[in-house]
Amino acid sequence: VARHPPVLGCSSTSNGVMGQQPTEKQIESEVNAIRQWLAKQPHLPGDTISDSLLRRFLHSCDHSVERAKNVLELNCTLRAAAPEFFSQRDPLQANVQAAFDVVDVIPLPKRTPEDYQVFLYRLCDPDPDKLVYNDYVKMLLLVADVRLVSETNIPAGDVPVFDLKDVSLRHLARVVLPSLRKYMQYFQEAHPVKLKHIHIINMPPIMDKIMTLIKPLTRREVSSMIHYHPPGDPAFHDFVPKELMPKEYGGDQPSCAELKGQGTTYRDERSIEFMSAQDTQRYISVAEVWRKKVAAHRDFFLDERMWKADESKRVGGPKSSFGVEGSFRSLAID
C-alpha cells in the first residue's frame, strides 16, 4: 500500500540535515521544482496554488521536495473526496455562523518559548442539540485555510489544547463516524502543519468512551503526542507556560470572558476602528477575530475549484482516497 509521509510531528530540519535552515535561493529552487511537477499533473489545480502555499508545504515537510509533493497531492485529493467539508463553503451561511457560536477556536496571543502556536478548542455553548458535527468540522477547516493563505510568520509547530469540560455522551452521539474518519486522515496526513503535542484538559468521566471512538483512527505517531490532564493538573504548564493561558486555566492572560468582551461595548464591530491595538487584543474575542478573518476571505472560499483534485483528469484514472491508500484501515495493520 502506498504511504504518504505524515506532516504531523516534523522536526525543524533543512534538506534532511538537522540544525540547518535553507537559504532563500534554496527555497526558491524547491518551489520551482514543485511548480514544474504541478505543470505535469493535469488533475491538480496548479493555477490556484500560490508559491506561498508551496512554501508552507515545504516548511511542514522539512524542505523535502518529494514529501511536499506527496502531501500536497494527498491534500488536494482528500479535499475533492470530502464535499461535506470542502464544498458550499460560504462563511456567511447560517450553518457556518452557528458553528462559530457553539465552539471556540482560540489561537492564543503568545507563542511558547519554542515558537509553538497554541490553539484552545472548547465548547462555548454546551447544548448538544446545537452541535452539528459536519458544520463544526467545516468551520475548523475554514479557519485552518485562512491560516494557510494569510499567516506569514509560520510557527515552528502547533499545539492544540482541547478542553472537554462540557462534553457529554449526547455530544458524542452527534459525531458522524464517516466524517470523523475523513477529518482524522486529513489532519494527520495532509494538513501542512508541524504538530508538536496535543493536550486534553478537564477530562470528563466519559473519557474512556471518547478514546474508544478516536483511538482506532489515530496514528501511532500522533498517539504518542497526546497528553491527558485531569482538572487542575499542574503538569499541563510543563508544556504550555502558565503565562500563555487565560485566567480560568491557571494562566496570566485575561479570562476568556474578558477576551470575548462580555459586558463591554467593544463587541460592536463598529467600535473596533477607534480602539487601540492593546484594547482590541483584550476586548475583542480572539474567536470573533477569526470569524471576521474567515468572512474576509469569502471570495476565496466561494471558488469550488480551490485546491481540489479533478479525478477525471488524473493520468491513469481516478485514485482511491479515503478507505484505501493512506487510510486508517491500512495503517491499523502496520
CSV table of C-alpha atoms in Angstrom, one decimal:
chain,number,residue,atom,x,y,z
A,1,VAL,CA,0.0,0.0,0.0
A,2,ALA,CA,1.4,3.4,-0.9
A,3,ARG,CA,2.1,5.5,2.1
A,4,HIS,CA,2.2,9.3,2.4
A,5,PRO,CA,4.7,10.6,4.9
A,6,PRO,CA,2.8,12.3,7.8
A,7,VAL,CA,3.1,16.1,8.1
A,8,LEU,CA,2.5,15.9,11.8
A,9,GLY,CA,5.3,16.0,14.2
A,10,CYS,CA,8.0,17.0,11.8
A,11,SER,CA,11.1,18.4,13.4
A,12,SER,CA,12.8,21.6,12.2
A,13,THR,CA,15.4,20.4,9.6
A,14,SER,CA,16.6,21.5,6.2
A,15,ASN,CA,17.1,19.1,3.3
A,16,GLY,CA,17.4,16.3,5.9
A,17,VAL,CA,20.2,17.9,7.8
A,18,MET,CA,19.5,18.8,11.4
A,19,GLY,CA,20.0,22.3,12.6
A,20,GLN,CA,20.3,23.9,9.1
A,21,GLN,CA,17.8,26.3,7.6
A,22,PRO,CA,17.6,26.6,3.8
A,23,THR,CA,18.6,29.8,2.1
A,24,GLU,CA,16.1,31.9,0.2
A,25,LYS,CA,17.8,30.7,-3.0
A,26,GLN,CA,17.3,27.1,-2.0
A,27,ILE,CA,13.7,27.7,-1.1
A,28,GLU,CA,13.0,29.3,-4.5
A,29,SER,CA,14.6,26.3,-6.2
A,30,GLU,CA,12.4,24.0,-4.2
A,31,VAL,CA,9.3,26.0,-5.1
A,32,ASN,CA,10.3,25.9,-8.8
A,33,ALA,CA,10.8,22.2,-8.6
A,34,ILE,CA,7.3,21.6,-7.3
A,35,ARG,CA,5.8,24.2,-9.7
A,36,GLN,CA,7.4,22.2,-12.6
A,37,TRP,CA,5.9,19.0,-11.2
A,38,LEU,CA,2.5,20.6,-10.9
A,39,ALA,CA,2.6,21.6,-14.5
A,40,LYS,CA,2.7,17.9,-15.4
A,41,GLN,CA,-0.2,16.9,-13.1
A,42,PRO,CA,-3.4,17.7,-15.1
A,43,HIS,CA,-5.6,16.6,-12.2
A,44,LEU,CA,-4.2,19.2,-9.7
A,45,PRO,CA,-5.3,22.8,-9.8
A,46,GLY,CA,-1.8,24.4,-10.0
A,47,ASP,CA,-3.3,27.7,-11.0
A,48,THR,CA,-5.0,28.0,-7.6
A,49,ILE,CA,-1.9,27.1,-5.6
A,50,SER,CA,0.3,30.1,-4.7
A,51,ASP,CA,4.1,30.0,-4.1
A,52,SER,CA,3.4,31.0,-0.5
A,53,LEU,CA,1.3,27.8,-0.1
A,54,LEU,CA,4.1,25.7,-1.6
A,55,ARG,CA,6.5,27.3,0.9
A,56,ARG,CA,4.1,26.2,3.7
A,57,PHE,CA,4.1,22.6,2.5
A,58,LEU,CA,7.9,22.6,2.2
A,59,HIS,CA,8.2,24.0,5.7
A,60,SER,CA,6.0,21.4,7.2
A,61,CYS,CA,7.9,18.6,5.3
A,62,ASP,CA,11.4,19.8,6.4
A,63,HIS,CA,12.0,21.1,2.9
A,64,SER,CA,11.9,17.7,1.3
A,65,VAL,CA,10.5,18.4,-2.2
A,66,GLU,CA,9.3,14.8,-2.6
A,67,ARG,CA,7.5,14.7,0.7
A,68,ALA,CA,5.9,18.1,0.0
A,69,LYS,CA,4.7,16.8,-3.4
A,70,ASN,CA,3.1,13.7,-1.8
A,71,VAL,CA,1.4,15.7,1.0
A,72,LEU,CA,0.2,18.4,-1.4
A,73,GLU,CA,-1.2,15.8,-3.8
A,74,LEU,CA,-3.0,14.0,-0.9
A,75,ASN,CA,-4.3,17.3,0.4
A,76,CYS,CA,-6.0,18.1,-3.0
A,77,THR,CA,-7.2,14.5,-3.4
A,78,LEU,CA,-8.9,14.4,0.1
A,79,ARG,CA,-10.5,17.8,-0.4
A,80,ALA,CA,-12.2,16.6,-3.6
A,81,ALA,CA,-13.3,13.4,-1.8
A,82,ALA,CA,-14.9,15.3,1.2
A,83,PRO,CA,-17.6,17.6,-0.2
A,84,GLU,CA,-19.3,17.8,3.2
A,85,PHE,CA,-16.2,19.8,4.4
A,86,PHE,CA,-14.9,21.4,1.2
A,87,SER,CA,-17.9,22.3,-0.8
A,88,GLN,CA,-20.5,25.1,-0.2
A,89,ARG,CA,-18.1,26.9,2.0
A,90,ASP,CA,-19.7,30.3,2.1
A,91,PRO,CA,-18.5,31.5,5.6
A,92,LEU,CA,-21.6,33.8,5.9
A,93,GLN,CA,-24.1,31.0,5.5
A,94,ALA,CA,-26.2,30.3,8.6
A,95,ASN,CA,-24.8,26.9,9.5
A,96,VAL,CA,-21.2,28.1,9.5
A,97,GLN,CA,-22.1,31.1,11.6
A,98,ALA,CA,-24.0,28.8,14.0
A,99,ALA,CA,-20.8,26.6,14.4
A,100,PHE,CA,-18.8,29.7,15.5
A,101,ASP,CA,-21.5,30.2,18.1
A,102,VAL,CA,-21.1,26.7,19.5
A,103,VAL,CA,-17.3,26.1,19.5
A,104,ASP,CA,-14.5,28.5,20.4
A,105,VAL,CA,-11.3,28.2,18.3
A,106,ILE,CA,-8.9,30.4,20.0
A,107,PRO,CA,-5.2,30.9,18.9
A,108,LEU,CA,-3.6,32.2,22.0
A,109,PRO,CA,-1.9,35.6,21.6
A,110,LYS,CA,1.6,34.5,22.6
A,111,ARG,CA,3.6,31.5,21.4
A,112,THR,CA,5.7,29.1,23.6
A,113,PRO,CA,9.4,29.7,24.1
A,114,GLU,CA,9.9,27.1,21.3
A,115,ASP,CA,7.8,29.3,18.9
A,116,TYR,CA,4.9,26.9,19.0
A,117,GLN,CA,1.4,28.3,18.4
A,118,VAL,CA,-1.2,27.1,21.0
A,119,PHE,CA,-4.8,26.7,19.9
A,120,LEU,CA,-7.6,26.3,22.5
A,121,TYR,CA,-10.7,24.4,21.5
A,122,ARG,CA,-13.7,24.4,23.7
A,123,LEU,CA,-17.5,24.4,23.7
A,124,CYS,CA,-18.8,27.9,24.3
A,125,ASP,CA,-22.4,26.6,24.2
A,126,PRO,CA,-22.8,23.2,26.0
A,127,ASP,CA,-26.2,22.4,24.4
A,128,PRO,CA,-25.6,19.1,22.5
A,129,ASP,CA,-28.5,19.8,20.2
A,130,LYS,CA,-26.7,22.8,18.8
A,131,LEU,CA,-23.6,20.8,17.7
A,132,VAL,CA,-23.8,19.9,14.0
A,133,TYR,CA,-20.7,17.8,13.5
A,134,ASN,CA,-20.1,18.4,9.8
A,135,ASP,CA,-20.7,22.1,10.2
A,136,TYR,CA,-18.2,22.2,13.1
A,137,VAL,CA,-15.5,20.5,11.0
A,138,LYS,CA,-16.3,22.8,8.1
A,139,MET,CA,-15.8,25.8,10.4
A,140,LEU,CA,-12.5,24.4,11.7
A,141,LEU,CA,-11.2,23.9,8.1
A,142,LEU,CA,-12.2,27.4,7.1
A,143,VAL,CA,-10.1,28.7,10.0
A,144,ALA,CA,-7.2,26.4,9.1
A,145,ASP,CA,-7.3,27.5,5.4
A,146,VAL,CA,-7.3,31.2,6.4
A,147,ARG,CA,-4.1,30.5,8.3
A,148,LEU,CA,-2.6,28.8,5.2
A,149,VAL,CA,-3.3,31.9,3.0
A,150,SER,CA,-2.6,34.7,5.5
A,151,GLU,CA,-0.1,33.5,8.1
A,152,THR,CA,3.3,34.9,7.1
A,153,ASN,CA,5.2,34.2,10.4
A,154,ILE,CA,4.9,30.4,10.3
A,155,PRO,CA,5.3,28.9,13.8
A,156,ALA,CA,7.8,26.2,14.5
A,157,GLY,CA,4.9,23.9,15.4
A,158,ASP,CA,1.2,23.7,16.5
A,159,VAL,CA,0.0,22.7,20.0
A,160,PRO,CA,-3.8,22.1,20.1
A,161,VAL,CA,-5.4,22.1,23.6
A,162,PHE,CA,-8.9,20.5,23.8
A,163,ASP,CA,-10.9,21.5,26.8
A,164,LEU,CA,-13.5,18.7,27.2
A,165,LYS,CA,-15.1,20.1,30.4
A,166,ASP,CA,-18.7,20.3,29.0
A,167,VAL,CA,-18.5,17.3,26.6
A,168,SER,CA,-21.2,14.7,27.3
A,169,LEU,CA,-22.5,11.4,25.8
A,170,ARG,CA,-25.1,13.4,24.0
A,171,HIS,CA,-22.2,15.3,22.2
A,172,LEU,CA,-20.6,12.0,21.2
A,173,ALA,CA,-23.9,10.9,19.7
A,174,ARG,CA,-23.7,13.9,17.4
A,175,VAL,CA,-20.4,12.7,15.8
A,176,VAL,CA,-20.8,11.4,12.3
A,177,LEU,CA,-18.4,8.5,12.1
A,178,PRO,CA,-17.5,8.5,8.4
A,179,SER,CA,-16.9,12.3,8.7
A,180,LEU,CA,-14.7,11.8,11.8
A,181,ARG,CA,-12.6,9.3,9.8
A,182,LYS,CA,-12.1,11.8,7.0
A,183,TYR,CA,-11.3,14.6,9.4
A,184,MET,CA,-8.7,12.5,11.2
A,185,GLN,CA,-7.0,11.4,8.0
A,186,TYR,CA,-6.9,14.9,6.6
A,187,PHE,CA,-5.3,16.5,9.7
A,188,GLN,CA,-2.9,13.6,10.3
A,189,GLU,CA,-1.6,13.1,6.8
A,190,ALA,CA,-2.4,16.1,4.5
A,191,HIS,CA,-2.6,19.3,6.6
A,192,PRO,CA,0.7,21.3,6.3
A,193,VAL,CA,1.5,22.0,9.9
A,194,LYS,CA,4.0,20.6,12.3
A,195,LEU,CA,2.1,19.1,15.2
A,196,LYS,CA,4.3,19.0,18.3
A,197,HIS,CA,2.0,17.8,21.0
A,198,ILE,CA,-1.7,17.6,21.9
A,199,HIS,CA,-3.3,18.2,25.3
A,200,ILE,CA,-6.7,17.0,26.5
A,201,ILE,CA,-7.6,19.0,29.6
A,202,ASN,CA,-10.5,18.8,32.0
A,203,MET,CA,-11.0,15.1,31.1
A,204,PRO,CA,-14.7,14.2,31.6
A,205,PRO,CA,-16.0,10.9,33.1
A,206,ILE,CA,-16.8,9.6,29.6
A,207,MET,CA,-13.1,9.9,28.5
A,208,ASP,CA,-12.9,6.1,28.0
A,209,LYS,CA,-15.8,6.3,25.6
A,210,ILE,CA,-14.2,9.2,23.7
A,211,MET,CA,-11.0,7.2,23.4
A,212,THR,CA,-12.9,4.2,22.1
A,213,LEU,CA,-14.2,6.4,19.3
A,214,ILE,CA,-10.9,8.0,18.2
A,215,LYS,CA,-8.2,5.6,19.1
A,216,PRO,CA,-8.7,3.3,16.1
A,217,LEU,CA,-8.4,6.4,13.9
A,218,THR,CA,-5.2,7.8,15.5
A,219,ARG,CA,-1.8,7.1,14.1
A,220,ARG,CA,0.8,5.8,16.5
A,221,GLU,CA,3.0,8.9,16.0
A,222,VAL,CA,0.1,11.1,16.9
A,223,SER,CA,-1.0,8.9,19.9
A,224,SER,CA,2.5,9.4,21.4
A,225,MET,CA,2.0,13.2,21.3
A,226,ILE,CA,-1.3,13.2,23.3
A,227,HIS,CA,-1.2,14.2,27.0
A,228,TYR,CA,-4.2,13.8,29.2
A,229,HIS,CA,-4.8,16.2,32.1
A,230,PRO,CA,-7.4,16.0,34.8
A,231,PRO,CA,-8.9,19.3,36.1
A,232,GLY,CA,-6.2,21.5,37.7
A,233,ASP,CA,-3.3,19.3,36.6
A,234,PRO,CA,-0.1,21.4,37.1
A,235,ALA,CA,1.8,19.2,34.7
A,236,PHE,CA,0.0,20.9,31.9
A,237,HIS,CA,2.1,24.0,32.4
A,238,ASP,CA,5.3,22.0,31.8
A,239,PHE,CA,4.2,22.1,28.2
A,240,VAL,CA,2.2,25.3,27.9
A,241,PRO,CA,3.7,28.0,30.1
A,242,LYS,CA,1.2,29.4,32.6
A,243,GLU,CA,1.6,33.0,31.2
A,244,LEU,CA,0.1,31.9,27.9
A,245,MET,CA,-3.2,30.7,29.2
A,246,PRO,CA,-6.4,32.6,30.2
A,247,LYS,CA,-7.1,33.1,33.9
A,248,GLU,CA,-9.6,30.3,34.2
A,249,TYR,CA,-6.9,27.8,33.0
A,250,GLY,CA,-4.5,29.0,35.7
A,251,GLY,CA,-2.7,31.4,33.3
A,252,ASP,CA,-1.8,35.0,33.3
A,253,GLN,CA,-3.8,36.2,30.3
A,254,PRO,CA,-7.2,37.8,30.7
A,255,SER,CA,-10.1,35.4,31.2
A,256,CYS,CA,-11.9,34.1,28.2
A,257,ALA,CA,-14.8,36.3,29.2
A,258,GLU,CA,-12.6,39.3,29.1
A,259,LEU,CA,-11.1,38.2,25.8
A,260,LYS,CA,-14.6,37.8,24.4
A,261,GLY,CA,-15.5,41.3,25.6
A,262,GLN,CA,-18.6,40.2,27.5
A,263,GLY,CA,-20.3,43.1,29.2
A,264,THR,CA,-18.5,45.7,27.2
A,265,THR,CA,-19.5,47.9,24.3
A,266,TYR,CA,-16.4,46.8,22.4
A,267,ARG,CA,-18.2,43.8,20.9
A,268,ASP,CA,-19.8,46.2,18.5
A,269,GLU,CA,-17.6,45.8,15.5
A,270,ARG,CA,-18.3,49.4,14.5
A,271,SER,CA,-16.2,50.4,17.5
A,272,ILE,CA,-13.1,48.4,16.5
A,273,GLU,CA,-11.6,51.0,14.3
A,274,PHE,CA,-11.5,53.5,17.2
A,275,MET,CA,-9.7,51.2,19.6
A,276,SER,CA,-6.0,50.9,20.3
A,277,ALA,CA,-4.3,47.7,19.3
A,278,GLN,CA,-3.9,46.8,23.0
A,279,ASP,CA,-7.6,47.3,23.7
A,280,THR,CA,-8.6,45.3,20.6
A,281,GLN,CA,-6.4,42.4,21.8
A,282,ARG,CA,-8.0,42.4,25.2
A,283,TYR,CA,-11.7,43.0,24.5
A,284,ILE,CA,-12.4,41.6,21.1
A,285,SER,CA,-12.8,37.8,21.2
A,286,VAL,CA,-10.0,36.0,19.5
A,287,ALA,CA,-12.6,33.7,18.2
A,288,GLU,CA,-14.6,36.7,16.8
A,289,VAL,CA,-11.5,38.0,15.1
A,290,TRP,CA,-11.1,34.7,13.3
A,291,ARG,CA,-14.8,34.7,12.4
A,292,LYS,CA,-14.1,38.1,10.7
A,293,LYS,CA,-10.9,36.8,9.1
A,294,VAL,CA,-12.8,33.9,7.6
A,295,ALA,CA,-15.6,36.2,6.3
A,296,ALA,CA,-12.9,38.5,4.8
A,297,HIS,CA,-11.8,35.6,2.6
A,298,ARG,CA,-15.3,34.8,1.3
A,299,ASP,CA,-14.4,35.1,-2.3
A,300,PHE,CA,-11.6,32.5,-1.8
A,301,PHE,CA,-14.0,30.1,-0.2
A,302,LEU,CA,-16.7,30.5,-2.9
A,303,ASP,CA,-14.3,29.2,-5.5
A,304,GLU,CA,-15.3,25.5,-5.6
A,305,ARG,CA,-12.1,24.6,-7.5
A,306,MET,CA,-9.8,25.8,-4.8
A,307,TRP,CA,-7.0,23.3,-4.1
A,308,LYS,CA,-9.2,20.3,-5.2
A,309,ALA,CA,-8.0,17.4,-7.4
A,310,ASP,CA,-10.1,16.6,-10.5
A,311,GLU,CA,-10.0,12.8,-10.7
A,312,SER,CA,-11.4,12.8,-14.2
A,313,LYS,CA,-8.1,14.4,-15.4
A,314,ARG,CA,-5.8,12.1,-13.4
A,315,VAL,CA,-3.3,10.2,-15.6
A,316,GLY,CA,-4.0,6.5,-15.1
A,317,GLY,CA,-7.6,7.1,-13.9
A,318,PRO,CA,-9.2,8.0,-10.6
A,319,LYS,CA,-7.4,7.3,-7.4
A,320,SER,CA,-8.8,6.0,-4.2
A,321,SER,CA,-8.7,8.4,-1.3
A,322,PHE,CA,-10.5,7.6,2.0
A,323,GLY,CA,-10.6,3.9,2.6
A,324,VAL,CA,-7.6,2.6,0.7
A,325,GLU,CA,-4.3,4.4,0.1
A,326,GLY,CA,-3.1,6.1,3.3
A,327,SER,CA,-6.3,5.0,5.0
A,328,PHE,CA,-6.7,4.1,8.6
A,329,ARG,CA,-7.7,0.6,7.6
A,330,SER,CA,-4.2,0.0,6.2
A,331,LEU,CA,-2.5,1.9,8.9
A,332,ALA,CA,-4.1,-0.2,11.6
A,333,ILE,CA,-2.4,-3.4,10.5
A,334,ASP,CA,1.1,-1.9,10.2
